[in-house]
């Protein structure tokens, strides 16, 4: 795993303040600044001002990607927004040319031709996994995984997908999966995506450490650590379905790491 030094500081002088493409008919003289929105596509489509951080895409993709890249920054540093941007750029189901029109990355023709909307992409954010008890937090985790499955529900109709995987996927989608099925769910979904698209999968995980941090504050650290170790270890170690993974969080690798099942941590 590579721990990235990529900067996306809010006061970086190299960042450009870009207004979205469309022209307002009523409020042309008003400045539309987003508050509390971290969805890249929504910001671009609703004509909010956007600080161009697409240079991060170039930084990540200009060379040979590490199998896993970890980006650690403090809270409120724009990590979720950056991951949403990456998802929009990479996801094979999308056509993102208009969204990135006029931004820094659009000048990188070779990168856009090779990477833009060329690979199946699984995007998970654990920023909302919280609860005063383990049961509540685990239910939140199951809900987040369920929502991700709903984004890829078309897999259930494919003859390329193993029937056993379809049964477990259906349980994941309905929040009825067992703990073991949750622990192996990212591996299972990436395998299904690779079988469907015949291409390796890009995995984006936002705020990987929030479930552990919240568990530590609420007294169920060991229980959540067991879940997250299994979830991330099976997803990242020897996963032949992965093209690469990008992970964000606040915590750097510690002695008792949830990544202990993977190499080079």
Coordinates of C-alpha atoms in Angstrom, one line a residue:
X1 CA 0.0 0.0 0.0
X2 CA 1.1 3.5 -0.8
X3 CA 0.3 6.3 1.7
X4 CA -0.2 9.3 -0.5
X5 CA 1.2 12.7 0.1
X6 CA -1.3 14.2 -2.4
X7 CA -2.4 17.6 -1.2
X8 CA -5.9 19.0 -1.4
X9 CA -5.6 21.7 1.1
X10 CA -8.4 24.3 0.9
X11 CA -5.9 27.2 0.7
X12 CA -3.7 25.7 -2.0
X13 CA -2.9 28.6 -4.4
X14 CA -2.7 26.2 -7.4
X15 CA -6.4 25.4 -7.1
X16 CA -8.8 27.1 -9.5
X17 CA -12.2 28.5 -8.6
X18 CA -14.4 27.3 -11.4
X19 CA -18.0 28.2 -12.1
X20 CA -20.1 25.4 -13.6
X21 CA -20.9 25.4 -17.3
X22 CA -24.5 26.4 -17.4
X23 CA -25.8 30.0 -17.4
X24 CA -28.5 31.1 -15.0
X25 CA -31.3 33.1 -16.4
X26 CA -32.4 34.9 -13.2
X27 CA -29.5 35.1 -10.8
X28 CA -26.5 35.6 -13.1
X29 CA -25.0 38.0 -10.6
X30 CA -25.2 35.7 -7.6
X31 CA -22.4 33.5 -6.3
X32 CA -23.7 29.9 -5.7
X33 CA -21.6 28.3 -3.0
X34 CA -22.5 24.9 -1.8
X35 CA -22.9 24.1 1.9
X36 CA -22.9 20.5 3.1
X37 CA -22.9 18.9 -0.3
X38 CA -20.0 16.5 -1.2
X39 CA -21.5 15.0 -4.3
X40 CA -19.4 16.1 -7.3
X41 CA -22.0 15.5 -9.9
X42 CA -24.7 17.4 -8.0
X43 CA -22.4 20.4 -7.5
X44 CA -21.5 20.5 -11.2
X45 CA -25.1 20.0 -12.4
X46 CA -26.6 22.6 -10.0
X47 CA -24.2 25.3 -11.1
X48 CA -22.4 25.8 -7.8
X49 CA -19.0 27.2 -7.6
X50 CA -16.4 24.4 -7.5
X51 CA -12.7 24.5 -6.5
X52 CA -11.0 22.5 -9.2
X53 CA -9.3 19.6 -7.6
X54 CA -9.2 17.4 -10.7
X55 CA -5.4 17.6 -10.6
X56 CA -5.7 14.8 -8.0
X57 CA -6.9 12.5 -10.8
X58 CA -3.7 13.3 -12.8
X59 CA -1.6 12.7 -9.7
X60 CA -3.1 9.3 -9.1
X61 CA -3.3 8.1 -12.6
X62 CA -0.3 9.6 -14.4
X63 CA 2.0 6.6 -13.5
X64 CA 1.5 3.0 -12.7
X65 CA -1.0 2.8 -9.8
X66 CA -0.2 1.2 -6.5
X67 CA -2.5 -1.7 -5.7
X68 CA -3.8 0.3 -2.7
X69 CA -3.3 4.1 -2.1
X70 CA -4.2 5.5 1.4
X71 CA -4.8 9.2 1.6
X72 CA -5.0 10.6 5.2
X73 CA -6.2 14.1 6.0
X74 CA -8.1 15.7 8.9
X75 CA -11.9 16.0 9.0
X76 CA -13.5 18.6 6.7
X77 CA -10.6 18.5 4.2
X78 CA -12.7 17.5 1.2
X79 CA -11.9 13.8 1.1
X80 CA -15.5 12.7 0.4
X81 CA -15.8 15.3 -2.4
X82 CA -12.5 14.1 -3.9
X83 CA -13.7 10.5 -3.8
X84 CA -17.0 11.4 -5.4
X85 CA -15.1 13.2 -8.2
X86 CA -12.9 10.1 -8.7
X87 CA -16.0 7.9 -8.9
X88 CA -17.6 10.1 -11.5
X89 CA -14.4 10.1 -13.6
X90 CA -13.8 6.3 -13.5
X91 CA -17.2 4.6 -13.3
X92 CA -17.9 2.6 -16.5
X93 CA -21.6 3.2 -16.2
X94 CA -21.3 6.9 -16.6
X95 CA -20.6 9.4 -19.4
X96 CA -18.7 12.2 -17.5
X97 CA -17.2 14.2 -20.4
X98 CA -19.6 17.1 -19.8
X99 CA -19.1 17.1 -16.1
X100 CA -15.3 17.5 -16.5
X101 CA -15.4 19.9 -19.4
X102 CA -13.3 23.0 -18.7
X103 CA -11.6 21.5 -15.6
X104 CA -7.9 20.8 -15.3
X105 CA -8.1 17.1 -16.0
X106 CA -9.8 17.7 -19.4
X107 CA -6.5 19.0 -20.7
X108 CA -4.9 15.6 -20.1
X109 CA -6.2 13.8 -23.2
X110 CA -4.2 10.6 -22.8
X111 CA -5.4 10.1 -19.2
X112 CA -9.0 10.8 -20.2
X113 CA -8.9 8.4 -23.1
X114 CA -7.4 5.6 -21.0
X115 CA -9.3 6.1 -17.7
X116 CA -12.5 8.1 -18.0
X117 CA -15.5 5.8 -17.5
X118 CA -13.4 2.8 -18.5
X119 CA -13.6 0.5 -15.5
X120 CA -16.3 -0.9 -13.1
X121 CA -16.1 1.1 -9.9
X122 CA -17.3 0.3 -6.4
X123 CA -17.6 3.4 -4.2
X124 CA -18.3 3.0 -0.5
X125 CA -18.3 5.7 2.2
X126 CA -18.2 4.7 5.9
X127 CA -18.5 8.3 7.2
X128 CA -22.0 7.7 8.6
X129 CA -21.3 4.4 10.4
X130 CA -22.0 5.4 14.0
X131 CA -24.1 4.3 16.9
X132 CA -24.1 4.2 20.7
X133 CA -24.2 0.4 20.5
X134 CA -22.5 -2.1 18.3
X135 CA -25.9 -3.3 17.0
X136 CA -26.9 0.1 15.9
X137 CA -23.5 0.8 14.2
X138 CA -23.5 -2.6 12.5
X139 CA -27.0 -2.0 11.2
X140 CA -25.8 1.3 9.7
X141 CA -22.9 -0.6 8.0
X142 CA -25.4 -3.1 6.6
X143 CA -27.6 -0.2 5.3
X144 CA -24.6 1.4 3.5
X145 CA -23.7 -1.9 1.9
X146 CA -27.3 -2.4 0.9
X147 CA -27.4 1.0 -0.8
X148 CA -24.2 0.1 -2.7
X149 CA -25.8 -3.1 -3.9
X150 CA -28.9 -1.2 -5.1
X151 CA -26.6 0.8 -7.4
X152 CA -25.5 -2.5 -9.0
X153 CA -28.8 -4.5 -8.9
X154 CA -28.5 -5.2 -12.6
X155 CA -25.9 -7.9 -11.6
X156 CA -28.8 -10.1 -10.4
X157 CA -30.1 -10.4 -14.0
X158 CA -26.8 -11.5 -15.5
X159 CA -26.1 -15.0 -16.6
X160 CA -22.4 -14.3 -16.0
X161 CA -22.9 -14.2 -12.2
X162 CA -22.7 -17.2 -10.0
X163 CA -26.1 -18.2 -8.6
X164 CA -24.7 -18.5 -5.1
X165 CA -23.2 -15.0 -5.3
X166 CA -26.6 -13.7 -6.4
X167 CA -28.3 -15.2 -3.3
X168 CA -25.8 -13.5 -1.0
X169 CA -26.1 -10.3 -3.0
X170 CA -29.8 -10.3 -2.5
X171 CA -29.3 -10.7 1.3
X172 CA -26.9 -7.8 1.3
X173 CA -29.3 -5.7 -0.6
X174 CA -32.1 -6.4 1.9
X175 CA -29.9 -5.9 5.0
X176 CA -30.4 -9.6 6.0
X177 CA -26.8 -10.8 5.5
X178 CA -24.9 -12.6 8.2
X179 CA -21.8 -11.1 9.9
X180 CA -19.5 -13.4 7.8
X181 CA -21.3 -12.3 4.6
X182 CA -20.8 -8.7 5.5
X183 CA -17.1 -9.3 6.2
X184 CA -16.6 -10.8 2.7
X185 CA -19.1 -8.6 0.8
X186 CA -16.6 -6.2 -0.9
X187 CA -14.7 -9.2 -2.2
X188 CA -17.9 -10.8 -3.4
X189 CA -19.2 -7.6 -5.1
X190 CA -15.9 -6.9 -6.9
X191 CA -15.8 -10.5 -8.1
X192 CA -19.4 -10.1 -9.5
X193 CA -18.5 -6.8 -11.2
X194 CA -15.4 -8.3 -12.8
X195 CA -17.5 -11.3 -14.1
X196 CA -20.1 -8.9 -15.5
X197 CA -17.8 -6.4 -17.2
X198 CA -14.8 -8.6 -18.0
X199 CA -12.6 -5.9 -16.5
X200 CA -10.9 -5.5 -13.1
X201 CA -12.6 -3.3 -10.6
X202 CA -11.6 0.0 -9.1
X203 CA -12.5 0.2 -5.4
X204 CA -13.0 3.6 -3.6
X205 CA -13.5 3.6 0.1
X206 CA -14.1 6.9 1.9
X207 CA -13.5 7.4 5.6
X208 CA -12.4 3.9 6.3
X209 CA -11.6 4.6 9.9
X210 CA -14.8 6.3 11.1
X211 CA -16.4 3.0 12.2
X212 CA -13.4 2.2 14.4
X213 CA -13.1 5.7 15.8
X214 CA -16.8 5.8 16.7
X215 CA -16.6 2.3 18.2
X216 CA -13.7 3.4 20.4
X217 CA -15.7 6.3 21.7
X218 CA -18.8 4.1 22.4
X219 CA -17.3 1.0 24.0
X220 CA -17.6 -1.6 21.2
X221 CA -14.1 -1.3 19.7
X222 CA -13.2 -5.0 19.6
X223 CA -16.5 -6.0 17.9
X224 CA -16.2 -3.4 15.2
X225 CA -12.5 -4.0 14.7
X226 CA -13.2 -7.6 13.9
X227 CA -15.8 -6.6 11.3
X228 CA -13.6 -4.0 9.6
X229 CA -10.5 -6.2 9.6
X230 CA -12.4 -8.9 7.8
X231 CA -14.1 -6.5 5.4
X232 CA -11.0 -4.7 4.3
X233 CA -8.6 -7.6 4.5
X234 CA -10.7 -9.8 2.1
X235 CA -11.2 -6.8 -0.2
X236 CA -7.6 -5.8 -0.5
X237 CA -5.4 -8.8 0.0
X238 CA -4.9 -11.0 -3.0
X239 CA -8.1 -9.8 -4.6
X240 CA -7.6 -10.8 -8.3
X241 CA -10.7 -8.7 -9.2
X242 CA -9.1 -5.4 -8.2
X243 CA -7.5 -3.0 -10.7
X244 CA -6.5 -0.8 -7.7
X245 CA -8.1 0.8 -4.6
X246 CA -8.0 4.3 -3.2
X247 CA -8.9 4.7 0.5
X248 CA -9.3 7.9 2.6
X249 CA -9.4 8.5 6.3
X250 CA -8.0 10.5 9.2
X251 CA -5.9 7.8 10.9
X252 CA -2.6 6.7 9.6
X253 CA -1.5 3.0 9.9
X254 CA -1.2 2.1 13.6
X255 CA 0.2 -0.9 15.3
X256 CA -3.2 -2.6 15.7
X257 CA -4.2 -1.9 12.2
X258 CA -7.4 -3.0 10.5
X259 CA -5.2 -3.7 7.5
X260 CA -3.1 -6.3 9.2
X261 CA -4.4 -9.0 6.8
X262 CA -2.7 -7.2 3.9
X263 CA 0.9 -6.8 2.8
X264 CA 3.2 -3.8 3.2
X265 CA 1.4 -2.1 6.1

